[in-house]
Amino acid sequence: MDNSLISEVWRQSLVFPWLTGIVLNSLLLALAAIAPKKLLTGAGYGHAWVLGVIIWAALGWQGYLVVLAYFLMGSAVTRIGQAEKEAAGIAEKRSGQRGPENVWGSAFTAALCALAIAFGPQEWQPWLALGYVASFSTKLSDTTASEVGKAYGKSTFLITTLQPVPRGTEGAVSVEGTVAGFAAGLALAFLGYGLGLITLGGIIFSTLAAFVATNLESVIGATLQNKWPWLTNEVVNGINTFLGAAIAIGIEATAQLI
């Protein structure tokens, strides 16, 4: 075969997923703009468009379904007990609508994993795919634990001292929220497995990493967040998802060595 033809086929195989991602996400953004219920702010939709293009181009529809599932489930749990949380002053701002800071706080680690899959060595891909799934498993676990705890937690305790604190306190945990968060992280890990992104063992690694990272996030909230003004919820979310991805990859690497 002519070398120029080989080069053209190779170029198109690289470009086509990005073009598909641009068209698909532009259509979805147009639909979101006319939808009566807004889940994101205007700027949030723009940043979600960028994220969606990256995910589609790097991981195809399988990776796209993972982020879509996270977004829909995360938005749904944010609205659990909305009226009660608003009355108590512990509800998410903008009635749960996500802005750019929320998009990247939740998905920056996943986007890095996706870009590394697209442009990095092929032998890294299974590890990075696990990190991708684990980051969203971690964020959904964290969001669910927080929102369910604020809505239904009968007793909330500061994770560092186990002293009772009001619902919504940074670093507070509850039995109800912890159980719900674990179940949510497990559900997203199962989805990643069902889509062929991770192995059966990856379900365990991702879920365990999500549980550990979510509790570490609570420790950060209880000890550091109020001391450092730059350590916003969105920054903590970014740290949380990075820890989830790194822990999952670390557990799998350790398991392979044993």
XYZ file of N, CA and C in Angstrom:
774
model
N 0.850 -1.198 0.000
C 0.000 0.000 0.000
C 0.878 1.236 0.000
N 0.431 2.265 -0.714
C 1.165 3.512 -0.801
C 1.318 4.129 0.595
N 2.535 4.595 0.895
C 2.790 5.178 2.217
C 1.929 6.408 2.479
N 1.661 7.200 1.440
C 0.824 8.389 1.620
C -0.606 7.997 2.001
N -1.088 6.885 1.419
C -2.433 6.414 1.751
C -2.476 5.915 3.190
N -1.423 5.213 3.607
C -1.343 4.749 4.995
C -1.376 5.942 5.949
N -0.615 6.979 5.611
C -0.568 8.176 6.460
C -1.937 8.839 6.545
N -2.655 8.873 5.423
C -3.970 9.509 5.412
C -4.978 8.709 6.239
N -4.951 7.400 6.119
C -5.844 6.557 6.911
C -5.546 6.730 8.399
N -4.260 6.747 8.734
C -3.866 6.926 10.129
C -4.308 8.288 10.653
N -4.150 9.333 9.839
C -4.553 10.675 10.261
C -6.047 10.737 10.505
N -6.823 10.150 9.602
C -8.273 10.179 9.753
C -8.725 9.379 10.967
N -8.029 8.286 11.266
C -8.398 7.483 12.437
C -8.167 8.259 13.732
N -7.232 9.214 13.703
C -6.976 10.040 14.873
C -7.950 11.208 14.961
N -8.288 11.800 13.828
C -9.109 13.004 13.794
C -10.589 12.689 13.957
N -11.053 11.584 13.377
C -12.486 11.296 13.345
C -13.138 11.269 14.730
N -12.537 10.613 15.745
C -13.187 10.624 17.067
C -13.364 12.029 17.632
N -12.397 12.913 17.368
C -12.518 14.285 17.878
C -13.635 15.029 17.162
N -13.746 14.835 15.851
C -14.835 15.482 15.115
C -16.190 14.962 15.576
N -16.263 13.657 15.798
C -17.511 13.064 16.288
C -17.869 13.642 17.653
N -16.878 13.762 18.516
C -17.117 14.337 19.840
C -17.591 15.769 19.768
N -17.036 16.548 18.860
C -17.446 17.947 18.701
C -18.894 18.030 18.247
N -19.251 17.234 17.245
C -20.624 17.265 16.718
C -21.614 16.788 17.781
N -21.316 15.662 18.419
C -22.227 15.098 19.417
C -22.457 16.062 20.570
N -21.376 16.599 21.115
C -21.514 17.474 22.274
C -22.134 18.814 21.916
N -21.953 19.260 20.684
C -22.617 20.484 20.236
C -24.129 20.273 20.165
N -24.545 19.104 19.681
C -25.977 18.794 19.630
C -26.566 18.705 21.036
N -25.858 18.040 21.931
C -26.342 17.916 23.300
C -26.396 19.269 23.994
N -25.431 20.119 23.713
C -25.421 21.455 24.302
C -26.596 22.275 23.797
N -26.915 22.121 22.513
C -28.065 22.832 21.948
C -29.366 22.374 22.604
N -29.482 21.056 22.837
C -30.680 20.532 23.514
C -30.758 21.027 24.955
N -29.596 21.062 25.621
C -29.572 21.532 27.013
C -29.968 22.996 27.109
N -29.631 23.778 26.071
C -29.936 25.204 26.092
C -31.433 25.483 26.048
N -32.195 24.576 25.449
C -33.640 24.799 25.339
C -34.437 23.972 26.355
N -33.739 23.141 27.127
C -34.424 22.323 28.130
C -34.895 23.210 29.276
N -36.104 22.948 29.809
C -36.621 23.795 30.885
C -35.845 23.651 32.194
N -35.323 22.451 32.476
C -34.586 22.212 33.714
C -33.096 22.306 33.446
N -32.424 23.245 34.101
C -31.004 23.455 33.888
C -30.202 22.759 34.991
N -29.362 21.811 34.587
C -28.509 21.116 35.543
C -27.152 21.790 35.694
N -26.784 22.630 34.715
C -25.529 23.372 34.748
C -25.806 24.851 34.492
N -24.876 25.698 34.906
C -24.957 27.101 34.519
C -24.564 27.226 33.051
N -24.743 28.415 32.481
C -24.355 28.614 31.088
C -22.883 28.314 30.858
N -22.030 28.863 31.715
C -20.594 28.591 31.592
C -20.295 27.123 31.877
N -21.061 26.543 32.797
C -20.868 25.130 33.113
C -21.097 24.246 31.904
N -22.113 24.557 31.101
C -22.370 23.780 29.891
C -21.209 23.890 28.902
N -20.630 25.082 28.807
C -19.497 25.252 27.903
C -18.312 24.400 28.306
N -18.016 24.376 29.587
C -16.892 23.570 30.069
C -17.210 22.083 29.982
N -18.475 21.737 30.206
C -18.878 20.338 30.049
C -18.729 19.895 28.602
N -18.927 20.807 27.665
C -18.726 20.508 26.242
C -17.277 20.101 25.988
N -16.346 20.877 26.539
C -14.926 20.558 26.375
C -14.619 19.189 26.968
N -15.115 18.952 28.173
C -14.907 17.655 28.816
C -15.494 16.527 27.979
N -16.706 16.721 27.481
C -17.356 15.686 26.689
C -16.595 15.343 25.420
N -16.051 16.344 24.765
C -15.265 16.098 23.548
C -14.035 15.258 23.876
N -13.349 15.612 24.964
C -12.152 14.865 25.359
C -12.496 13.407 25.651
N -13.559 13.206 26.424
C -13.915 11.843 26.829
C -14.334 11.011 25.628
N -15.161 11.578 24.756
C -15.612 10.821 23.584
C -14.436 10.445 22.680
N -13.546 11.417 22.444
C -12.425 11.164 21.539
C -11.470 10.115 22.103
N -11.278 10.134 23.420
C -10.304 9.231 24.022
C -10.872 7.858 24.352
N -12.134 7.811 24.808
C -12.688 6.567 25.333
C -13.969 6.121 24.653
N -14.428 6.882 23.667
C -15.613 6.474 22.927
C -16.875 6.520 23.769
N -17.899 5.817 23.278
C -19.191 5.880 23.957
C -19.159 5.222 25.330
N -18.234 4.267 25.533
C -18.157 3.607 26.831
C -17.732 4.604 27.921
N -16.667 5.318 27.650
C -16.219 6.316 28.619
C -17.224 7.438 28.780
N -17.899 7.769 27.686
C -18.894 8.842 27.722
C -20.067 8.452 28.611
N -20.480 7.188 28.562
C -21.582 6.731 29.405
C -21.227 6.802 30.886
N -19.970 6.575 31.205
C -19.543 6.662 32.608
C -19.706 8.083 33.127
N -19.204 9.065 32.389
C -19.311 10.446 32.861
C -20.765 10.912 32.842
N -21.541 10.448 31.877
C -22.950 10.815 31.829
C -23.703 10.221 33.023
N -23.401 8.969 33.346
C -24.038 8.330 34.501
C -23.667 9.058 35.786
N -22.384 9.420 35.925
C -21.970 10.173 37.110
C -22.740 11.486 37.213
N -22.815 12.198 36.097
C -23.456 13.509 36.108
C -24.939 13.402 36.471
N -25.641 12.458 35.873
C -27.073 12.316 36.133
C -27.332 11.848 37.571
N -26.567 10.851 38.028
C -26.771 10.360 39.385
C -26.334 11.393 40.417
N -25.229 12.077 40.139
C -24.767 13.107 41.058
C -25.751 14.252 41.171
N -26.331 14.669 40.040
C -27.333 15.736 40.055
C -28.579 15.295 40.802
N -28.951 14.008 40.640
C -30.151 13.495 41.302
C -29.978 13.472 42.816
N -28.833 12.978 43.298
C -28.660 12.893 44.751
C -28.499 14.271 45.375
N -28.012 15.236 44.603
C -27.897 16.594 45.118
C -29.267 17.164 45.479
N -30.294 16.701 44.777
C -31.645 17.203 45.007
C -32.422 16.405 46.058
N -31.796 15.403 46.644
C -32.453 14.651 47.711
C -32.656 15.567 48.918
N -33.895 15.640 49.401
C -34.180 16.488 50.562
C -33.835 17.940 50.342
N -34.006 18.426 49.105
C -33.580 19.780 48.758
C -34.220 20.843 49.642
N -35.522 20.742 49.856
C -36.217 21.766 50.641
C -35.689 21.824 52.074
N -35.487 20.645 52.667
C -34.990 20.598 54.040
C -33.567 21.143 54.129
N -32.736 20.811 53.150
C -31.353 21.286 53.176
C -31.283 22.792 52.948
N -32.145 23.307 52.089
C -32.173 24.751 51.881
C -32.630 25.472 53.137
N -33.617 24.912 53.809
C -34.114 25.528 55.045
C -33.027 25.553 56.123
N -32.192 24.509 56.128
C -31.114 24.428 57.117
C -29.861 25.181 56.689
N -29.857 25.681 55.449
C -28.707 26.421 54.943
C -27.521 25.566 54.585
N -27.774 24.282 54.271
C -26.661 23.379 53.950
C -26.795 22.802 52.542
N -27.677 23.376 51.735
C -27.867 22.888 50.368
C -26.765 23.421 49.462
N -26.546 22.731 48.332
C -25.601 23.206 47.330
C -26.078 24.539 46.775
N -25.133 25.415 46.449
C -25.504 26.714 45.903
C -26.137 26.555 44.524
N -26.868 27.564 44.097
C -27.551 27.605 42.795
C -28.517 26.435 42.633
N -29.102 25.979 43.742
C -30.065 24.865 43.724
C -29.489 23.622 43.043
N -28.191 23.440 43.186
C -27.552 22.243 42.644
C -27.013 22.390 41.239
N -27.225 23.546 40.587
C -26.662 23.736 39.251
C -25.137 23.790 39.339
N -24.474 23.088 38.418
C -23.015 23.025 38.420
C -22.419 24.091 37.510
N -21.349 24.716 37.995
C -20.612 25.671 37.186
C -19.295 25.077 36.716
N -18.466 25.860 36.035
C -17.178 25.347 35.541
C -16.311 24.773 36.653
N -16.315 25.429 37.814
C -15.490 24.949 38.919
C -15.936 23.566 39.387
N -17.231 23.309 39.315
C -17.734 21.985 39.696
C -17.384 20.937 38.644
N -17.473 21.336 37.375
C -17.151 20.403 36.289
C -15.720 19.897 36.427
N -14.777 20.821 36.597
C -13.372 20.404 36.633
C -12.959 19.882 38.000
N -13.604 20.348 39.063
C -13.338 19.758 40.365
C -13.687 18.287 40.383
N -14.749 17.937 39.663
C -15.199 16.545 39.609
C -14.455 15.722 38.567
N -14.034 16.359 37.465
C -13.609 15.571 36.303
C -12.208 15.893 35.788
N -11.445 16.738 36.481
C -10.113 17.068 35.973
C -9.218 15.832 35.927
N -9.253 15.031 36.987
C -8.440 13.805 37.004
C -8.857 12.866 35.887
N -10.175 12.710 35.699
C -10.675 11.830 34.633
C -10.234 12.335 33.264
N -10.266 13.655 33.073
C -9.849 14.222 31.791
C -8.369 13.956 31.536
N -7.543 14.068 32.570
C -6.119 13.761 32.416
C -5.909 12.295 32.044
N -6.653 11.404 32.707
C -6.562 9.985 32.368
C -6.960 9.742 30.918
N -8.031 10.396 30.489
C -8.510 10.217 29.117
C -7.490 10.720 28.101
N -6.915 11.885 28.350
C -5.920 12.436 27.427
C -4.675 11.543 27.383
N -4.286 10.993 28.528
C -3.133 10.090 28.555
C -3.427 8.807 27.790
N -4.681 8.347 27.850
C -5.067 7.170 27.069
C -4.985 7.479 25.580
N -5.419 8.685 25.203
C -5.439 9.069 23.790
C -4.034 9.249 23.222
N -3.125 9.784 24.018
C -1.817 10.155 23.483
C -0.639 9.422 24.120
N -0.897 8.639 25.156
C 0.186 7.949 25.845
C 0.432 6.555 25.297
N 1.397 5.859 25.876
C 1.711 4.489 25.439
C 0.529 3.542 25.649
N 0.384 2.593 24.770
C -0.742 1.669 24.837
C -0.714 0.808 26.094
N 0.475 0.486 26.571
C 0.565 -0.377 27.749
C 0.046 0.312 29.015
N -0.077 1.636 28.977
C -0.621 2.357 30.126
C -2.144 2.320 30.173
N -2.773 1.995 29.074
C -4.213 2.190 28.956
C -5.043 1.456 30.011
N -4.771 0.190 30.333
C -5.591 -0.461 31.375
C -5.498 0.234 32.723
N -4.314 0.717 33.069
C -4.142 1.420 34.342
C -4.907 2.744 34.327
N -4.779 3.456 33.222
C -5.433 4.757 33.127
C -6.948 4.623 33.069
N -7.434 3.561 32.417
C -8.881 3.326 32.382
C -9.406 3.043 33.788
N -8.639 2.299 34.582
C -9.018 2.061 35.971
C -9.036 3.383 36.744
N -8.022 4.199 36.533
C -7.989 5.501 37.191
C -9.160 6.375 36.789
N -9.526 6.298 35.521
C -10.667 7.067 35.018
C -11.950 6.662 35.733
N -12.230 5.369 35.762
C -13.455 4.875 36.415
C -13.409 5.171 37.909
N -12.253 4.929 38.535
C -12.133 5.135 39.978
C -12.340 6.596 40.359
N -11.906 7.521 39.516
C -12.084 8.942 39.847
C -13.565 9.306 39.906
N -14.347 8.805 38.958
C -15.785 9.089 38.983
C -16.494 8.281 40.060
N -16.034 7.071 40.306
C -16.590 6.276 41.400
C -16.376 7.001 42.725
N -15.198 7.578 42.880
C -14.878 8.327 44.091
C -15.748 9.565 44.232
N -15.892 10.312 43.149
C -16.673 11.558 43.246
C -18.140 11.269 43.490
N -18.685 10.236 42.844
C -20.086 9.907 43.084
C -20.272 9.409 44.515
N -19.319 8.642 45.018
C -19.379 8.184 46.400
C -19.367 9.358 47.355
N -18.492 10.311 47.114
C -18.381 11.493 47.964
C -19.660 12.330 47.919
N -20.157 12.587 46.717
C -21.369 13.391 46.572
C -22.559 12.723 47.252
N -22.699 11.423 47.021
C -23.827 10.691 47.599
C -23.741 10.660 49.118
N -22.551 10.376 49.641
C -22.381 10.329 51.096
C -22.722 11.673 51.724
N -22.268 12.752 51.088
C -22.524 14.083 51.624
C -24.003 14.450 51.570
N -24.624 14.238 50.417
C -26.013 14.670 50.241
C -26.989 13.806 51.030
N -26.763 12.507 51.042
C -27.636 11.626 51.831
C -27.440 11.897 53.319
N -26.194 12.121 53.727
C -25.929 12.426 55.132
C -26.603 13.712 55.566
N -26.552 14.747 54.706
C -27.192 16.014 55.054
C -28.701 15.894 55.097
N -29.258 15.019 54.257
C -30.709 14.892 54.182
C -31.263 13.920 55.223
N -30.572 12.792 55.432
C -31.138 11.722 56.242
C -30.264 11.268 57.403
N -29.098 11.853 57.551
C -28.222 11.425 58.634
C -28.834 11.714 60.004
N -29.101 10.670 60.769
C -29.697 10.851 62.099
C -28.674 11.395 63.084
N -27.432 10.955 62.938
C -26.341 11.443 63.781
C -25.127 11.665 62.897
N -24.525 12.819 62.992
C -23.332 13.124 62.195
C -22.166 13.405 63.142
N -20.999 12.887 62.777
C -19.826 12.976 63.631
C -18.654 13.522 62.834
N -17.802 14.286 63.507
C -16.582 14.752 62.875
C -15.645 13.565 62.727
N -15.160 13.317 61.537
C -14.414 12.090 61.256
C -13.121 11.985 62.055
N -12.539 13.112 62.446
C -11.263 13.075 63.158
C -11.402 12.834 64.657
N -12.537 13.202 65.218
C -12.715 13.086 66.668
C -13.918 12.240 67.069
N -14.805 11.978 66.094
C -16.058 11.262 66.325
C -16.985 12.014 67.286
N -16.753 13.322 67.430
C -17.646 14.147 68.239
C -18.867 14.533 67.403
N -20.070 14.540 68.008
C -21.268 14.937 67.266
C -21.158 16.379 66.779
N -21.535 16.595 65.521
C -21.533 17.934 64.930
C -22.802 18.089 64.099
N -23.207 19.317 63.793
C -24.402 19.525 62.968
C -24.214 18.975 61.554
N -25.303 18.554 60.940
C -25.263 18.128 59.538
C -24.754 19.269 58.670
N -23.926 18.919 57.674
C -23.369 19.929 56.788
C -22.025 20.465 57.230
N -21.560 20.079 58.413
C -20.245 20.503 58.886
C -19.158 19.864 58.023
N -18.145 20.655 57.666
C -17.034 20.097 56.884
C -16.367 18.983 57.675
N -16.213 17.831 57.041
C -15.584 16.697 57.695
C -16.535 15.829 58.482
N -17.839 16.152 58.408
C -18.820 15.338 59.129
C -19.176 14.094 58.336
N -19.421 12.987 59.040
C -19.834 11.730 58.409
C -21.026 11.166 59.166
N -21.768 10.315 58.487
C -22.901 9.636 59.113
C -22.955 8.214 58.588
N -23.613 7.348 59.345
C -23.758 5.963 58.898
C -24.553 5.911 57.603
N -25.651 6.668 57.560
C -26.510 6.655 56.372
C -25.750 7.135 55.133
N -25.022 8.221 55.280
C -24.272 8.752 54.152
C -23.150 7.836 53.721
N -22.441 7.251 54.692
C -21.327 6.358 54.370
C -21.794 5.139 53.601
N -22.904 4.532 54.043
C -23.438 3.344 53.356
C -23.895 3.708 51.951
N -24.618 4.825 51.830
C -25.101 5.252 50.513
C -23.937 5.583 49.582
N -22.901 6.226 50.118
C -21.739 6.567 49.307
C -21.007 5.334 48.811
N -20.851 4.347 49.681
C -20.197 3.098 49.280
C -20.992 2.420 48.161
N -22.317 2.382 48.310
C -23.163 1.743 47.297
C -23.072 2.482 45.964
N -23.007 3.806 46.004
C -22.915 4.590 44.773
C -21.587 4.352 44.068
N -20.497 4.320 44.832
C -19.194 4.041 44.234
C -19.141 2.660 43.618
N -19.746 1.686 44.299
C -19.802 0.320 43.777
C -20.613 0.265 42.483
N -21.720 0.978 42.446
C -22.579 0.978 41.255
C -21.834 1.526 40.038
N -21.079 2.601 40.231
C -20.358 3.170 39.090
C -19.221 2.249 38.654
N -18.598 1.572 39.618
C -17.541 0.617 39.265
C -18.117 -0.546 38.458
N -19.294 -1.023 38.847
C -19.953 -2.080 38.087
C -20.253 -1.609 36.663
N -20.665 -0.350 36.524
C -20.925 0.188 35.190
C -19.654 0.184 34.351
N -18.545 0.616 34.948
C -17.276 0.606 34.235
C -16.882 -0.783 33.788
N -17.143 -1.780 34.643
C -16.866 -3.173 34.282
C -17.790 -3.633 33.156
N -19.074 -3.311 33.277
C -20.035 -3.717 32.253
C -19.725 -3.128 30.890
N -19.088 -1.972 30.874
C -18.730 -1.312 29.616
C -17.355 -1.753 29.113
N -16.702 -2.634 29.850
C -15.417 -3.153 29.398
C -14.229 -2.261 29.678
N -14.400 -1.261 30.544
C -13.296 -0.338 30.830
C -12.361 -0.892 31.902
N -12.898 -1.681 32.831
C -12.078 -2.249 33.890
C -12.373 -3.748 34.011
N -11.509 -4.453 34.707
C -11.678 -5.883 34.918
C -12.604 -6.132 36.105
N -12.914 -7.399 36.342
C -13.729 -7.767 37.499
C -13.029 -7.346 38.791
N -11.729 -7.569 38.833
C -10.961 -7.121 39.997
C -10.971 -5.615 40.139
N -11.071 -4.918 39.001
C -11.113 -3.465 39.023
C -12.314 -2.918 39.777
N -13.405 -3.705 39.817
C -14.578 -3.284 40.601
C -14.182 -3.146 42.065
N -13.460 -4.141 42.573
C -13.020 -4.121 43.975
C -12.050 -2.973 44.202
N -11.072 -2.834 43.302
C -10.059 -1.796 43.475
C -10.685 -0.405 43.440
N -11.576 -0.193 42.477
C -12.205 1.112 42.322
C -13.092 1.448 43.513
N -13.891 0.483 43.961
C -14.802 0.722 45.074
C -14.045 0.970 46.374
N -13.017 0.164 46.610
C -12.208 0.355 47.817
C -11.500 1.702 47.785
N -10.961 2.067 46.637
C -10.290 3.357 46.505
C -11.262 4.509 46.730
N -12.471 4.379 46.206
C -13.482 5.414 46.391
C -13.814 5.591 47.864
N -13.941 4.470 48.573
C -14.265 4.521 50.004
C -13.141 5.200 50.789
N -11.906 4.810 50.515
C -10.759 5.381 51.226
C -10.609 6.865 50.906
N -10.675 7.217 49.615
C -10.485 8.606 49.203
C -11.591 9.506 49.742
N -12.809 9.004 49.770
C -13.922 9.795 50.291
C -13.723 10.112 51.769
N -13.231 9.149 52.525
C -12.977 9.404 53.943
C -11.763 10.304 54.142
N -10.768 10.174 53.287
C -9.636 11.104 53.348
C -10.084 12.528 53.037
N -11.027 12.658 52.116
C -11.574 13.982 51.796
C -12.254 14.581 53.021
N -12.944 13.749 53.795
C -13.576 14.233 55.021
C -12.533 14.690 56.040
N -11.412 13.971 56.107
C -10.324 14.364 57.005
C -9.768 15.725 56.594
N -9.577 15.922 55.288
C -9.091 17.216 54.798
C -10.089 18.314 55.156
N -11.373 18.027 54.980
C -12.394 19.014 55.312
C -12.395 19.365 56.785
N -12.144 18.370 57.637
C -12.184 18.596 59.079
C -10.942 19.298 59.601
N -9.804 19.130 58.923
C -8.539 19.621 59.483
C -7.933 20.819 58.756
N -8.122 20.914 57.452
C -7.387 21.917 56.679
C -8.258 22.937 55.951
N -9.453 22.536 55.557
C -10.217 23.358 54.623
C -10.535 24.746 55.177
N -10.841 24.831 56.460
C -11.168 26.133 57.038
C -9.932 26.971 57.372
N -8.759 26.362 57.284
C -7.518 27.080 57.611
C -6.909 27.747 56.391
N -7.115 27.157 55.219
C -6.493 27.663 53.996
C -7.581 28.138 53.043
N -7.704 29.437 52.802
C -8.782 29.970 51.960
C -8.789 29.415 50.538
N -7.625 29.078 50.015
C -7.561 28.570 48.639
C -8.072 27.135 48.526
N -8.231 26.457 49.682
C -8.660 25.064 49.666
C -10.193 25.021 49.627
N -10.731 25.381 48.485
C -12.178 25.422 48.301
C -12.735 24.009 48.125
N -14.057 23.911 48.117
C -14.684 22.602 47.891
C -14.248 21.997 46.567
N -14.116 22.841 45.549
C -13.753 22.344 44.226
C -12.316 21.819 44.203
N -11.406 22.526 44.902
C -10.023 22.051 44.994
C -9.975 20.726 45.752
N -10.729 20.644 46.835
C -10.779 19.402 47.614
C -11.356 18.272 46.763
N -12.363 18.591 45.954
C -12.917 17.572 45.057
C -11.861 17.065 44.082
N -11.053 17.984 43.571
C -9.979 17.573 42.660
C -8.980 16.660 43.348
N -8.617 17.006 44.586
C -7.711 16.159 45.360
C -8.346 14.790 45.605
N -9.631 14.810 45.936
C -10.370 13.589 46.225
C -10.354 12.624 45.045
N -10.671 13.136 43.853
C -10.718 12.266 42.678
C -9.331 11.779 42.283
N -8.326 12.634 42.462
C -6.956 12.205 42.174
C -6.547 11.074 43.113
N -6.877 11.219 44.399
C -6.563 10.164 45.357
C -7.272 8.862 44.991
N -8.542 8.963 44.594
C -9.286 7.765 44.204
C -8.629 7.042 43.053
N -8.234 7.800 42.023
C -7.580 7.184 40.867
C -6.231 6.586 41.249
N -5.439 7.342 42.011
C -4.098 6.877 42.378
C -4.158 5.646 43.282
N -5.091 5.648 44.236
C -5.215 4.511 45.151
C -5.643 3.260 44.392
N -6.603 3.396 43.484
C -7.063 2.239 42.703
C -5.921 1.649 41.885
N -5.163 2.505 41.217
C -4.030 2.022 40.419
C -2.982 1.381 41.333
N -2.741 2.004 42.487
C -1.769 1.457 43.421
C -2.175 0.094 43.959
N -3.462 -0.082 44.251
C -3.938 -1.381 44.752
C -3.779 -2.454 43.684
N -4.130 -2.113 42.435
C -3.999 -3.105 41.374
C -2.540 -3.463 41.135
N -1.663 -2.448 41.166
C -0.235 -2.726 40.977
C 0.292 -3.635 42.087
N -0.153 -3.386 43.318
C 0.274 -4.227 44.437
C -0.254 -5.651 44.280
N -1.515 -5.757 43.843
C -2.119 -7.075 43.667
C -1.381 -7.880 42.608
N -0.885 -7.212 41.575
C -0.174 -7.919 40.515
C 1.197 -8.399 40.972
N 1.755 -7.729 41.976
C 3.077 -8.103 42.481
C 3.007 -9.257 43.462
N 1.833 -9.423 44.066
C 1.682 -10.486 45.075
C 1.580 -11.868 44.420
